Coordinates of C-alpha atoms in Angstrom, one line a residue:
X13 CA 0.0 0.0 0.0
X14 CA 1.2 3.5 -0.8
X15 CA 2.3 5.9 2.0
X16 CA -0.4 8.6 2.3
X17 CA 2.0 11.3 0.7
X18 CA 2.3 9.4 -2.3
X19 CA -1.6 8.2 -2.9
X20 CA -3.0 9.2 -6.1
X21 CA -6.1 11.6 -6.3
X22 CA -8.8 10.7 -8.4
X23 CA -9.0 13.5 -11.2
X24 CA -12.8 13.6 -11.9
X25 CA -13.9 13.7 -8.5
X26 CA -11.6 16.6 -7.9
X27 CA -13.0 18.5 -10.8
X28 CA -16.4 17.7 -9.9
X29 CA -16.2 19.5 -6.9
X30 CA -13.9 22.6 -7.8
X31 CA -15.9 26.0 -7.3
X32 CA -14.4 27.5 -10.2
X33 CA -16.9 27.5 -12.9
X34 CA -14.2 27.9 -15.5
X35 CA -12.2 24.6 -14.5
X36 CA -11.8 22.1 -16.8
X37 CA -13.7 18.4 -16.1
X38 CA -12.1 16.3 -18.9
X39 CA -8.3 18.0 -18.7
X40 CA -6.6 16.5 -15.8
X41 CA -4.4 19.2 -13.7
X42 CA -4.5 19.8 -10.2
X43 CA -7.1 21.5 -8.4
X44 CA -4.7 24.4 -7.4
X45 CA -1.3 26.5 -8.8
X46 CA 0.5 27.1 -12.1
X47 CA 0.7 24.5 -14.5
X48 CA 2.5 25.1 -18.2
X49 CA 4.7 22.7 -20.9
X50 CA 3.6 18.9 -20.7
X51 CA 6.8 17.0 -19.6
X52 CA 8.0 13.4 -19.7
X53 CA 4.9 12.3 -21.7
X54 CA 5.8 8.3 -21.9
X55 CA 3.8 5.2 -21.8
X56 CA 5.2 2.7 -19.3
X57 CA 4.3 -0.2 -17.5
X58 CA 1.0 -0.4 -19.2
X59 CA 0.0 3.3 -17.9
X60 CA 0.3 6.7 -19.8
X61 CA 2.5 9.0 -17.7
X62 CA 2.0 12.9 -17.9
X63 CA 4.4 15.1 -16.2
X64 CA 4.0 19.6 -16.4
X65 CA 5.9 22.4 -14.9
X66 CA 4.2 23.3 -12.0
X67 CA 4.3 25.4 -9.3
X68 CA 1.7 24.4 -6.8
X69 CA 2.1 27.5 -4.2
X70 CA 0.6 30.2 -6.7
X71 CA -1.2 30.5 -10.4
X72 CA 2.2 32.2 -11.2
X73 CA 5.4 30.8 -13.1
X74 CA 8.1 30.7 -10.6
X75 CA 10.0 27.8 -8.9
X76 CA 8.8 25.2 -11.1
X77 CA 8.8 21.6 -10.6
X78 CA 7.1 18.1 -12.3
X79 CA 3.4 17.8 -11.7
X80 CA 1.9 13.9 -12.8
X81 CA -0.9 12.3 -13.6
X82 CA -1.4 9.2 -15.2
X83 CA -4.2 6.8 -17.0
X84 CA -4.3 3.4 -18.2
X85 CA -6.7 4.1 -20.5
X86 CA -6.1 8.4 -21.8
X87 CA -9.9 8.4 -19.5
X88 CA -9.5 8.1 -16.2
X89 CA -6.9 10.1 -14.7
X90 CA -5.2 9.9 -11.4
X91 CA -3.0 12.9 -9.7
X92 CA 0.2 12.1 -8.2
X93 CA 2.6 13.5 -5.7
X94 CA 4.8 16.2 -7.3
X95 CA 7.4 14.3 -9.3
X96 CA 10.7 16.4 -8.9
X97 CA 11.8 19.8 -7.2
X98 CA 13.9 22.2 -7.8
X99 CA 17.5 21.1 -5.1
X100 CA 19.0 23.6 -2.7
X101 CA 22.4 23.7 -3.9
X102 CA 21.9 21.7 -7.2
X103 CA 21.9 21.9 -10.6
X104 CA 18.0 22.6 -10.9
X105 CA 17.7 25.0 -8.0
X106 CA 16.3 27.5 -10.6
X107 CA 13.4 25.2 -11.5
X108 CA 12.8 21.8 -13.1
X109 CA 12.5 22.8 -16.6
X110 CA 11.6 21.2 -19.6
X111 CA 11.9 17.5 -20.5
X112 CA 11.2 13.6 -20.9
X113 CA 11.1 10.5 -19.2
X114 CA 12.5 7.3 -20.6
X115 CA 13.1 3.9 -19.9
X116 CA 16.5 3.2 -19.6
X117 CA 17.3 -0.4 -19.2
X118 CA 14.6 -0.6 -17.0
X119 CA 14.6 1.8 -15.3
X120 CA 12.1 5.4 -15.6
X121 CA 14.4 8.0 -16.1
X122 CA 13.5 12.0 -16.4
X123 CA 16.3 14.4 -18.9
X124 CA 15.2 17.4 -18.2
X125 CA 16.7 21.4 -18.2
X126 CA 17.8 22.8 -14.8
X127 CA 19.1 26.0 -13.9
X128 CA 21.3 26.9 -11.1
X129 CA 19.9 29.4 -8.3
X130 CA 22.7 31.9 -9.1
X131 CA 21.9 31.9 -13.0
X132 CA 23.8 30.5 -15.7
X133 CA 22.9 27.9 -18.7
X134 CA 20.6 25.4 -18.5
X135 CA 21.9 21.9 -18.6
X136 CA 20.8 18.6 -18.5
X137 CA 19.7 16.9 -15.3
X138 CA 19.5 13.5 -14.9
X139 CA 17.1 11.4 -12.1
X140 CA 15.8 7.8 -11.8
X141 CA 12.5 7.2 -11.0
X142 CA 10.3 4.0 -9.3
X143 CA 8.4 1.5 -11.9
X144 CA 5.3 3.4 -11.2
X145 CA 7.0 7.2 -11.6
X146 CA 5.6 8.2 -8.3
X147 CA 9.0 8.2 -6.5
X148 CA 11.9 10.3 -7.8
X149 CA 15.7 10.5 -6.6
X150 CA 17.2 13.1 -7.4
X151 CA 21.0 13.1 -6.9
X152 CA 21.9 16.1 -9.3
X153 CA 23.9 14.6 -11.9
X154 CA 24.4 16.6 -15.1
X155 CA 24.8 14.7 -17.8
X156 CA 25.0 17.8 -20.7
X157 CA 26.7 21.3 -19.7
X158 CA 26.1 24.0 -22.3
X159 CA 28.5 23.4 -24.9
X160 CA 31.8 25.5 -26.0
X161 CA 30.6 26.3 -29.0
X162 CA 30.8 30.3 -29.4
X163 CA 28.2 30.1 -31.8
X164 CA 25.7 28.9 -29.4
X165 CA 24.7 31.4 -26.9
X166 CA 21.4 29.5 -25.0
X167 CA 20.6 26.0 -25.0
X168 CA 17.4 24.3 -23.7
X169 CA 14.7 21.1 -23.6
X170 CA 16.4 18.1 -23.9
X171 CA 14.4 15.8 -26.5
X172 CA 15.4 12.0 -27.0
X173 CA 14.9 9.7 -30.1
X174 CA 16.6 6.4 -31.8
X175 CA 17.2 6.3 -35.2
X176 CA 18.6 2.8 -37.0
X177 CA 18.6 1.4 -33.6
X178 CA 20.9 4.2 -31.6
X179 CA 20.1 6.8 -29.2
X180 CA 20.5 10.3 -30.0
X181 CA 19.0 13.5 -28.2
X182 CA 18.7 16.8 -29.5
X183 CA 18.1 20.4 -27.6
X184 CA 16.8 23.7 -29.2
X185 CA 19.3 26.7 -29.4
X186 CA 19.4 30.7 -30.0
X187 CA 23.0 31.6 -32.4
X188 CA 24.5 34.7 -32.0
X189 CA 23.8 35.4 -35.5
X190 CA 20.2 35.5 -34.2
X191 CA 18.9 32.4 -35.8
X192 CA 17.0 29.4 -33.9
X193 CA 18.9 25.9 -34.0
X194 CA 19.1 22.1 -33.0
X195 CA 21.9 20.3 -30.8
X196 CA 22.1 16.6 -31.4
X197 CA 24.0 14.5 -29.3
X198 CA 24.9 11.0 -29.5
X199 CA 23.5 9.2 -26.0
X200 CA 25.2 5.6 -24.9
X201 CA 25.0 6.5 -21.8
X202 CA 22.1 7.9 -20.5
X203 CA 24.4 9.7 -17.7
X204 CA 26.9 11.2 -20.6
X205 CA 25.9 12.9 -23.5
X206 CA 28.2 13.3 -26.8
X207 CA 27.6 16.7 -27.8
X208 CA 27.9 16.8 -32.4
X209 CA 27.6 19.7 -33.2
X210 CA 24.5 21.9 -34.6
X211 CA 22.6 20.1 -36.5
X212 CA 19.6 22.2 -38.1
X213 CA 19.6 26.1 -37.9
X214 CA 16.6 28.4 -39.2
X215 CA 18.8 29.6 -41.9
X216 CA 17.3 26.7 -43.6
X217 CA 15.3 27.9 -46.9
X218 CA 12.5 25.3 -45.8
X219 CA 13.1 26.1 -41.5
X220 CA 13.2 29.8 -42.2
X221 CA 9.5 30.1 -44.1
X222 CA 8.3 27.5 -41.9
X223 CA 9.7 27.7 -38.0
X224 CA 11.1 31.1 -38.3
X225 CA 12.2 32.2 -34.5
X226 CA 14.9 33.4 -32.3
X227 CA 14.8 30.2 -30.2
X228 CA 13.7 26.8 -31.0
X229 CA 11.9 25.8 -27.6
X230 CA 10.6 21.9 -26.8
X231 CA 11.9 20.8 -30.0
X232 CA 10.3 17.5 -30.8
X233 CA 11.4 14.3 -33.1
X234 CA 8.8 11.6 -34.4
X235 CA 8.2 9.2 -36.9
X236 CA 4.0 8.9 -37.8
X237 CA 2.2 7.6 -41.2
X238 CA 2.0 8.9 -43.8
X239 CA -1.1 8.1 -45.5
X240 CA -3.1 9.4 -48.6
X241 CA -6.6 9.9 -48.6
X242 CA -7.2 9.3 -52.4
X243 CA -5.9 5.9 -52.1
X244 CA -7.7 5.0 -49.2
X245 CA -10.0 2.4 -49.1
X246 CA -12.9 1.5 -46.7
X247 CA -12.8 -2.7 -46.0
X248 CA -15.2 -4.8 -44.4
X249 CA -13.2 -4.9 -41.2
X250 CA -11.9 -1.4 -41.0
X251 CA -9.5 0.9 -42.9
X252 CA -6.7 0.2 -45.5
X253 CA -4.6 3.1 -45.6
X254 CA -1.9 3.3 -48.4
X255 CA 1.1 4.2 -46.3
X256 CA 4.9 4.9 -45.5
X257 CA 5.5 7.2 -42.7
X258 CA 7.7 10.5 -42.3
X259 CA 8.8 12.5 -39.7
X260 CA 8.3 15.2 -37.8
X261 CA 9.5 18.0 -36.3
X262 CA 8.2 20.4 -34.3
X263 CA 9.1 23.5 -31.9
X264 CA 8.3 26.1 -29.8
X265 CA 8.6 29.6 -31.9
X266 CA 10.5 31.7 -29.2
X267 CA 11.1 35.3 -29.6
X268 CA 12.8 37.9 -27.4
X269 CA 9.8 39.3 -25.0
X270 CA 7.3 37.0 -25.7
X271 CA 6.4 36.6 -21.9
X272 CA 4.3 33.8 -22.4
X273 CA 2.6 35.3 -25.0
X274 CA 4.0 33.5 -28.0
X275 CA 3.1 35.4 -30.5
X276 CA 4.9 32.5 -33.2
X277 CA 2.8 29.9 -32.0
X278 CA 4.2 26.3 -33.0
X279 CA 5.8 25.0 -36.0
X280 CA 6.6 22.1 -37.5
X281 CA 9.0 20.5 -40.3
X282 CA 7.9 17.4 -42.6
X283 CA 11.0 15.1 -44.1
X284 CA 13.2 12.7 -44.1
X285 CA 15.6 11.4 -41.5
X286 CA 18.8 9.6 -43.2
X287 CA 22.5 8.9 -42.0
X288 CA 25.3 10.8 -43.1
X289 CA 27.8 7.5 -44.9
X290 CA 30.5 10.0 -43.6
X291 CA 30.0 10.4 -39.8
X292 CA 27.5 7.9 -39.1
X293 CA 24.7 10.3 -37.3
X294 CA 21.3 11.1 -39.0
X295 CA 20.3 13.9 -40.9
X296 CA 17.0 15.6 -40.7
X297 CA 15.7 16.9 -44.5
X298 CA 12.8 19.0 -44.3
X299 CA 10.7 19.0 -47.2
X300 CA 7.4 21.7 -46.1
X301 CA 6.3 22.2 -42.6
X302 CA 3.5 25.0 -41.5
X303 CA 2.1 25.7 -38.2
X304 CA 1.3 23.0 -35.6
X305 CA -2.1 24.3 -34.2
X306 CA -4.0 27.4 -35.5
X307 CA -5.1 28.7 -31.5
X308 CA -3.6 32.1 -30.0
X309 CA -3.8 30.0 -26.5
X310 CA -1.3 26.9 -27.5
X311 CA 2.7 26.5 -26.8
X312 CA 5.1 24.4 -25.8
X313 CA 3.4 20.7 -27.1
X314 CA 5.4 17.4 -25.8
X315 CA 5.0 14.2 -27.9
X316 CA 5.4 10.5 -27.5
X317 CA 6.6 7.9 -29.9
X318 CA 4.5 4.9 -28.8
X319 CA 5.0 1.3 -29.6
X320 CA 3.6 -0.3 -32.3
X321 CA 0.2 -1.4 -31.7
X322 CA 0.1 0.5 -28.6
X323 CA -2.7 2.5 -27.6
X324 CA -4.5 5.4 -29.5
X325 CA -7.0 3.2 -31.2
X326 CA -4.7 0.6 -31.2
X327 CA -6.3 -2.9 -31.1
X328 CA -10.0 -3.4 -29.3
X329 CA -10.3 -0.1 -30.4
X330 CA -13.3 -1.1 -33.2
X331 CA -13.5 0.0 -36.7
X332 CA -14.4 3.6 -37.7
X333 CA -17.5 4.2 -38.8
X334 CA -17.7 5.8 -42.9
X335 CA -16.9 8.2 -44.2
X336 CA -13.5 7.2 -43.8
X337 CA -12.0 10.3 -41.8
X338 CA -8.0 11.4 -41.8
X339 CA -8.2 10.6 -38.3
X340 CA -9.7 7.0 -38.7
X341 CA -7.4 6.7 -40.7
X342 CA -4.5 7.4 -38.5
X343 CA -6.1 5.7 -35.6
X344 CA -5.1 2.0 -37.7
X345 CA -1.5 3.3 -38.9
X346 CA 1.5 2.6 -37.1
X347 CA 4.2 4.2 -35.9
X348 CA 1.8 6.1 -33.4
X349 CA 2.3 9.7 -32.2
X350 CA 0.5 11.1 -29.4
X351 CA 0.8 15.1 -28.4
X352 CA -0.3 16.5 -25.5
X353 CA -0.3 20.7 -25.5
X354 CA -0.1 23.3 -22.9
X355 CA -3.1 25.9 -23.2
X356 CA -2.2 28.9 -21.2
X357 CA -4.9 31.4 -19.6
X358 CA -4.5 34.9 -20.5
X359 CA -5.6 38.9 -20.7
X360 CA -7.4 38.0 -23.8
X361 CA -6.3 37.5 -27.5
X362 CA -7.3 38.4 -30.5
X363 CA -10.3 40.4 -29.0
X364 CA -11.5 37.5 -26.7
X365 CA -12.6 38.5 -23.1
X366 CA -9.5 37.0 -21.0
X367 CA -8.9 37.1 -17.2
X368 CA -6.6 39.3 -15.7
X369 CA -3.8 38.3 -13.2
X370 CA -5.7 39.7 -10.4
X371 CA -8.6 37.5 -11.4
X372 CA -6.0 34.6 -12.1
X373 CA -4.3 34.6 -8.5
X374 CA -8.3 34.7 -6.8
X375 CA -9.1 31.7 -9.1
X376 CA -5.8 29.9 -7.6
X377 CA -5.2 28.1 -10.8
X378 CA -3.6 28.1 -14.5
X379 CA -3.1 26.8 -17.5
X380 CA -4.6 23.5 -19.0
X381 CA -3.4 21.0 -21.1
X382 CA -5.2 20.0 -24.2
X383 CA -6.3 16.2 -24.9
X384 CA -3.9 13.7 -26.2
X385 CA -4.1 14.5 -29.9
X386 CA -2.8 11.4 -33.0
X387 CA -0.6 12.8 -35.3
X388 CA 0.0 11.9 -38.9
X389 CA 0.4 13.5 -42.4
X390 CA -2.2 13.2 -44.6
X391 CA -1.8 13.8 -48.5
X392 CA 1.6 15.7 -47.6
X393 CA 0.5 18.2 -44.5
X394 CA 0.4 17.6 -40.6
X395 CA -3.1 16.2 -39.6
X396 CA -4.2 16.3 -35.9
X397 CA -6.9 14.2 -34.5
X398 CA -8.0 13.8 -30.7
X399 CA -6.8 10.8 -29.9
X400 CA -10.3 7.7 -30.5
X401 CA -9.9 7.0 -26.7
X402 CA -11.5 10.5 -26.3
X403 CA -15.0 9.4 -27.7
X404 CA -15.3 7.2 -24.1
X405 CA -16.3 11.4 -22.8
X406 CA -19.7 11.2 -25.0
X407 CA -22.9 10.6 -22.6
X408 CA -26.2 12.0 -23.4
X409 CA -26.7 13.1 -26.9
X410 CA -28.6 16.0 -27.1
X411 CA -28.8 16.8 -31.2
X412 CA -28.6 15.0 -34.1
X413 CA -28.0 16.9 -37.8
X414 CA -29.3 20.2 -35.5
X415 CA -29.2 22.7 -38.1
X416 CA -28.8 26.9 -37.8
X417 CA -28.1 27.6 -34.6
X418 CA -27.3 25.0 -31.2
X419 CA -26.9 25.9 -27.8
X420 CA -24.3 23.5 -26.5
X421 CA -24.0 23.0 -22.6
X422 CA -20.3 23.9 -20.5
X423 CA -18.9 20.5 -21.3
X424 CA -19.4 19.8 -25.0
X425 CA -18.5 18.2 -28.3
X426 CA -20.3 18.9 -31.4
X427 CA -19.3 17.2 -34.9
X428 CA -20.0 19.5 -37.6
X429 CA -20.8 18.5 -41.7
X430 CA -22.3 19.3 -44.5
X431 CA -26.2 17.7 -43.9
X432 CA -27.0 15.0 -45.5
X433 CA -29.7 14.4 -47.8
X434 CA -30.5 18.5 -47.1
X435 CA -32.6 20.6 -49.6
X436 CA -29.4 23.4 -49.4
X437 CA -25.9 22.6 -50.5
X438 CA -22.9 24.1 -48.7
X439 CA -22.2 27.3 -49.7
X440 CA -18.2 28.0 -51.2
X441 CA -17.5 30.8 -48.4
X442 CA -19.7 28.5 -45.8
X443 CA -18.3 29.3 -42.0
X444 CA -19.4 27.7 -38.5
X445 CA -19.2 30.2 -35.2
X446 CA -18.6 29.3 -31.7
X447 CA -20.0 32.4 -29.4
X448 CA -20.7 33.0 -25.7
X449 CA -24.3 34.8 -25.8
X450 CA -25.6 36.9 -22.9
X451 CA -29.4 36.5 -22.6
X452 CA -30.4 39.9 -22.9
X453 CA -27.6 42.0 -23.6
X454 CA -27.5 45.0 -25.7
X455 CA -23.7 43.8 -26.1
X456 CA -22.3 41.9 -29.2
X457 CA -21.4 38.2 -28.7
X458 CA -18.1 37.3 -28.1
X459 CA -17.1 35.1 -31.0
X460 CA -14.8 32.7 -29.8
X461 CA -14.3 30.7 -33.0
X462 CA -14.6 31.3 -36.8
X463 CA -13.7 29.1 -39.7
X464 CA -14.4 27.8 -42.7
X465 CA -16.2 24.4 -43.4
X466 CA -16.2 22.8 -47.3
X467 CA -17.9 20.0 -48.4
X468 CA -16.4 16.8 -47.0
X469 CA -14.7 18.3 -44.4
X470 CA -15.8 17.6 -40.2
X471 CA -14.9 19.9 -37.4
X472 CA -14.7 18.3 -34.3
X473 CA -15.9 21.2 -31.3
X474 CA -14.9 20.3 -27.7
X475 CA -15.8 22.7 -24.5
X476 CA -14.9 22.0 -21.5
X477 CA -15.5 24.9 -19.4
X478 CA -13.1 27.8 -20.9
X479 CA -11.5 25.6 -23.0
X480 CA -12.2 25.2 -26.4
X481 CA -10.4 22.9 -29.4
X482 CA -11.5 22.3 -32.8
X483 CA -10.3 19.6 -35.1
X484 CA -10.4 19.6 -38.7
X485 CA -10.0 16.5 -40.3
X486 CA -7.1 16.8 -42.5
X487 CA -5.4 19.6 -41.1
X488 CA -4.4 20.4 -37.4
X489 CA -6.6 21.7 -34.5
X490 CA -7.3 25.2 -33.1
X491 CA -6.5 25.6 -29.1
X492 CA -8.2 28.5 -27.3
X493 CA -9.3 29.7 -24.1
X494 CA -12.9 31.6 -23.1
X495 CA -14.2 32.6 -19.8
X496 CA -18.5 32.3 -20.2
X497 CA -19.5 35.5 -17.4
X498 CA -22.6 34.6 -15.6
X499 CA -25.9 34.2 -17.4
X500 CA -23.6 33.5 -21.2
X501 CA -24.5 30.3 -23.0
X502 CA -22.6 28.9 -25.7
X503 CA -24.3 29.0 -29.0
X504 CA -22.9 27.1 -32.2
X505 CA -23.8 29.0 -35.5
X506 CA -24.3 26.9 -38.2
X507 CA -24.3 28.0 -42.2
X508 CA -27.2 26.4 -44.3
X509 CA -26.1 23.2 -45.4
X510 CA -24.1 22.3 -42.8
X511 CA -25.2 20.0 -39.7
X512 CA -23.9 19.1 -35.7
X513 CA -24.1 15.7 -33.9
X514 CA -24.0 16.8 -30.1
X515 CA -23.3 15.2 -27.0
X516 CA -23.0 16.3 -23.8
X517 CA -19.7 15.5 -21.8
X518 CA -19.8 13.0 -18.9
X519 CA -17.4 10.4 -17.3
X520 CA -17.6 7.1 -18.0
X521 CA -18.7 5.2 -15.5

């Protein structure tokens, strides 16, 4: 039996009782303090593991250490203890910054950025965990100093992948030439990283249109299919998806002020990965790229490369119903990538009502992270589907091909299309609205979402309180954030010809 300090909390019953209105019910985080970047994402032992920087004595960044929570199933979520903390003395006295967990011959083991109390680079910190990454020692040992490279003037976010059977780990950079740029490092040993060189800058033709930034933050490594819609085909027991795979790259776009504003958003790079017949290491060729979610609200995204067959609609998940959607598609490809994104609360963007610092310290609580999203690239660009395990959250459904305009409750999805078998076709300029609508106002809706729907297309509409993400099929997802004031109701505006399935949210019992 677990010692009382280290027993797990159950996520939904915490939610369930939280006072705050605006706190999510289907987003694990804890009740109380600052939560940002998704850490140490990793499936182990049969459980998804999800570490976050956290700072559990305010709703402000400062003194950050690993939150946790974990699933066997990406449904039910547990909290845990806090994972690591920033050391008197050590290496990570600053804060427990950015990075993964991996299994190491057996053993859970967390790479992650820390920052010494009087300043200085980050470097890697290395610390072993228990089989069930509740228990943490950490001893302090760096295994990556910043390296003496002149060029390289900050270093950050440790990332590990293999490649042809090897370990390698890579970290973003800032140049003093001013552009953004990768580390890559061979690993052996987990304890003592070979630093190579830099490996990918923004210079880039293809990095520079796509990624351009002063800093590439959480830089992130996968390998996902690559399937084509066209040569899809629907069979009797599922999905047939024409395939290879390619890989993916993706970072944080940091500029010089951005203050957790992050006005760059997220990239990513499609391409090859290949080793150099010379040196031996891999070589990363991006082909196009674009950005990784369309929201004002999303940063710093952490992603796992799961096992074959593991997971994410993986087997016992059932066939897809037709049509045949991108993310159907993905949910039978292998390899599997899952992403998990941190959605941050804020004054307000892009003429949304926000909350104000003030208003965040009463509430005791910030930042959310999205659900676990399935990557893939569909017909050549990045396609981003909540993961299938996601649909366990539909109870009651409250619509079915609702037409014009739905009021959806606080904790939502809605599946938007063109209606079938409908007297009006979908107009060429057709676009679907998600508002928060005063009853009786003189004032003008707040529109929270706009965007286009074509023919064949499905937007996927999830609220959870004042959280909001939209999925296109095909393409990647919009992250944002919305505070509903008292007496507001969200309203979905529909264009003719289009249609919503809606259910209302509700944990699985």
């Amino acid at each position: 039996m677990s010692s009382p300090d280290l027993a797990a909390t159950d996520f939904a019953s915490l939610a369930a009782a939280h006072p705050d209105p605006a706190f999510p019910h289907f987003h694990p985080r804890p009740a109380q303090g600052w939560i940002n970047d998704p850490n140490g994402v990793s499936h182990l032992n049969g459980r998804y593991h999800v570490f976050f920087q956290y700072n559990p004595a305010s709703a402000q960044h400062h003194k950050i250490a690993w939150g946790h929570v974990s699933s066997a199933d990406l449904v039910r979520w547990e909290e845990h203890p806090v994972a690591l903390r920033p050391q008197d003395g050590g290496p990570d006295e600053y804060g427990c910054w950015t990075g993964v967990v991996t299994d190491d011959g057996g053993v859970p083991t967390a790479a992650y950025s820390g920052v010494r109390g009087d300043g200085g680079h980050s470097q890697v910190v290395i610390s072993r965990g228990s089989a069930d990454l509740v228990s943490w020692t950490q001893d302090g040992h760096v295994a990556a100093s910043m390296p003496a490279d002149p060029m390289v003037t900050a270093v950050r976010d440790p990332f590990i992948f293999r490649f042809n059977g090897k370990r390698y780990a890579m970290q973003g950079a800032g140049l003093a030439s001013g552009h953004a740029a990768l580390l890559l490092y061979t690993v052996e040993d987990l304890a003592d990283w070979k630093y190579q060189g830099i490996w990918l800058t923004s210079e880039n033709p293809v990095a520079a249109a796509k990624t351009p930034a002063e800093i590439w933050e959480c830089p992130q490594l996968v390998r996902v299919p690559a399937v084509s819609s066209a040569e899809s085909r629907e069979t009797g027991s599922g999905v047939d998806a024409s395939s290879g795979d390619a890989w993916v790259m993706m970072f944080s776009l940091w500029l010089s002020g951005d203050d957790h504003e992050h006005a760059n958003g997220v990239g990513h790079l499609i391409g090859s990965l290949a080793e150099d017949p010379a040196t031996g290491l891999p070589v990363f060729s991006p082909e196009t790229g674009g950005k990784s979610d369309l929201g004002r609200d999303f940063y710093a995204p952490q992603i796992v490369q799961l096992q074959d067959g593991a997971g994410a609609g993986g087997a016992g998940a059932g066939a897809p119903a037709a049509p045949v959607s991108s993310s159907a598609l993905a949910a039978l490809a292998e390899p599997k990538a899952l992403l998990w994104g941190w959605a941050n609360e804020g004054p307000g963007r892009d003429g949304r009502r926000g909350r104000s610092q003030e208003q965040i310290d009463a509430a005791g609580w910030a930042g959310v992270l999205t659900h676990p999203r399935l990557l893939s690239v569909v017909d050549g660009a990045l396609a981003v589907a909540p993961a299938p395990e996601v649909d366990a959250y539909r109870g009651a459904q409250l619509a079915a091909q609702a037409a014009g305009s739905v009021e959806l409750p606080a904790y939502a999805e809605a599946v938007v299309t063109a209606r079938s078998g409908g007297p009006a076709a979908l107009a060429a300029d057709a676009v679907v609205e998600l508002s928060l609508v005063a009853d009786g106002s003189t004032e003008a809706e707040q529109v929270v979402f706009s965007g286009p729907l074509a023919a064949g297309e499905e937007l996927r509409v999830f609220v959870d309180a004042s959280l909001v993400e939209v999925y296109r099929s095909g393409s990647v997802a919009t992250t944002l954030r919305a505070y509903p004031a008292p007496g507001e109701r969200w309203v979905l505006r529909l264009p003719e010809g289009a249609a919503a399935d809606v259910w209302q949210l509700a944990q699985p019992r």
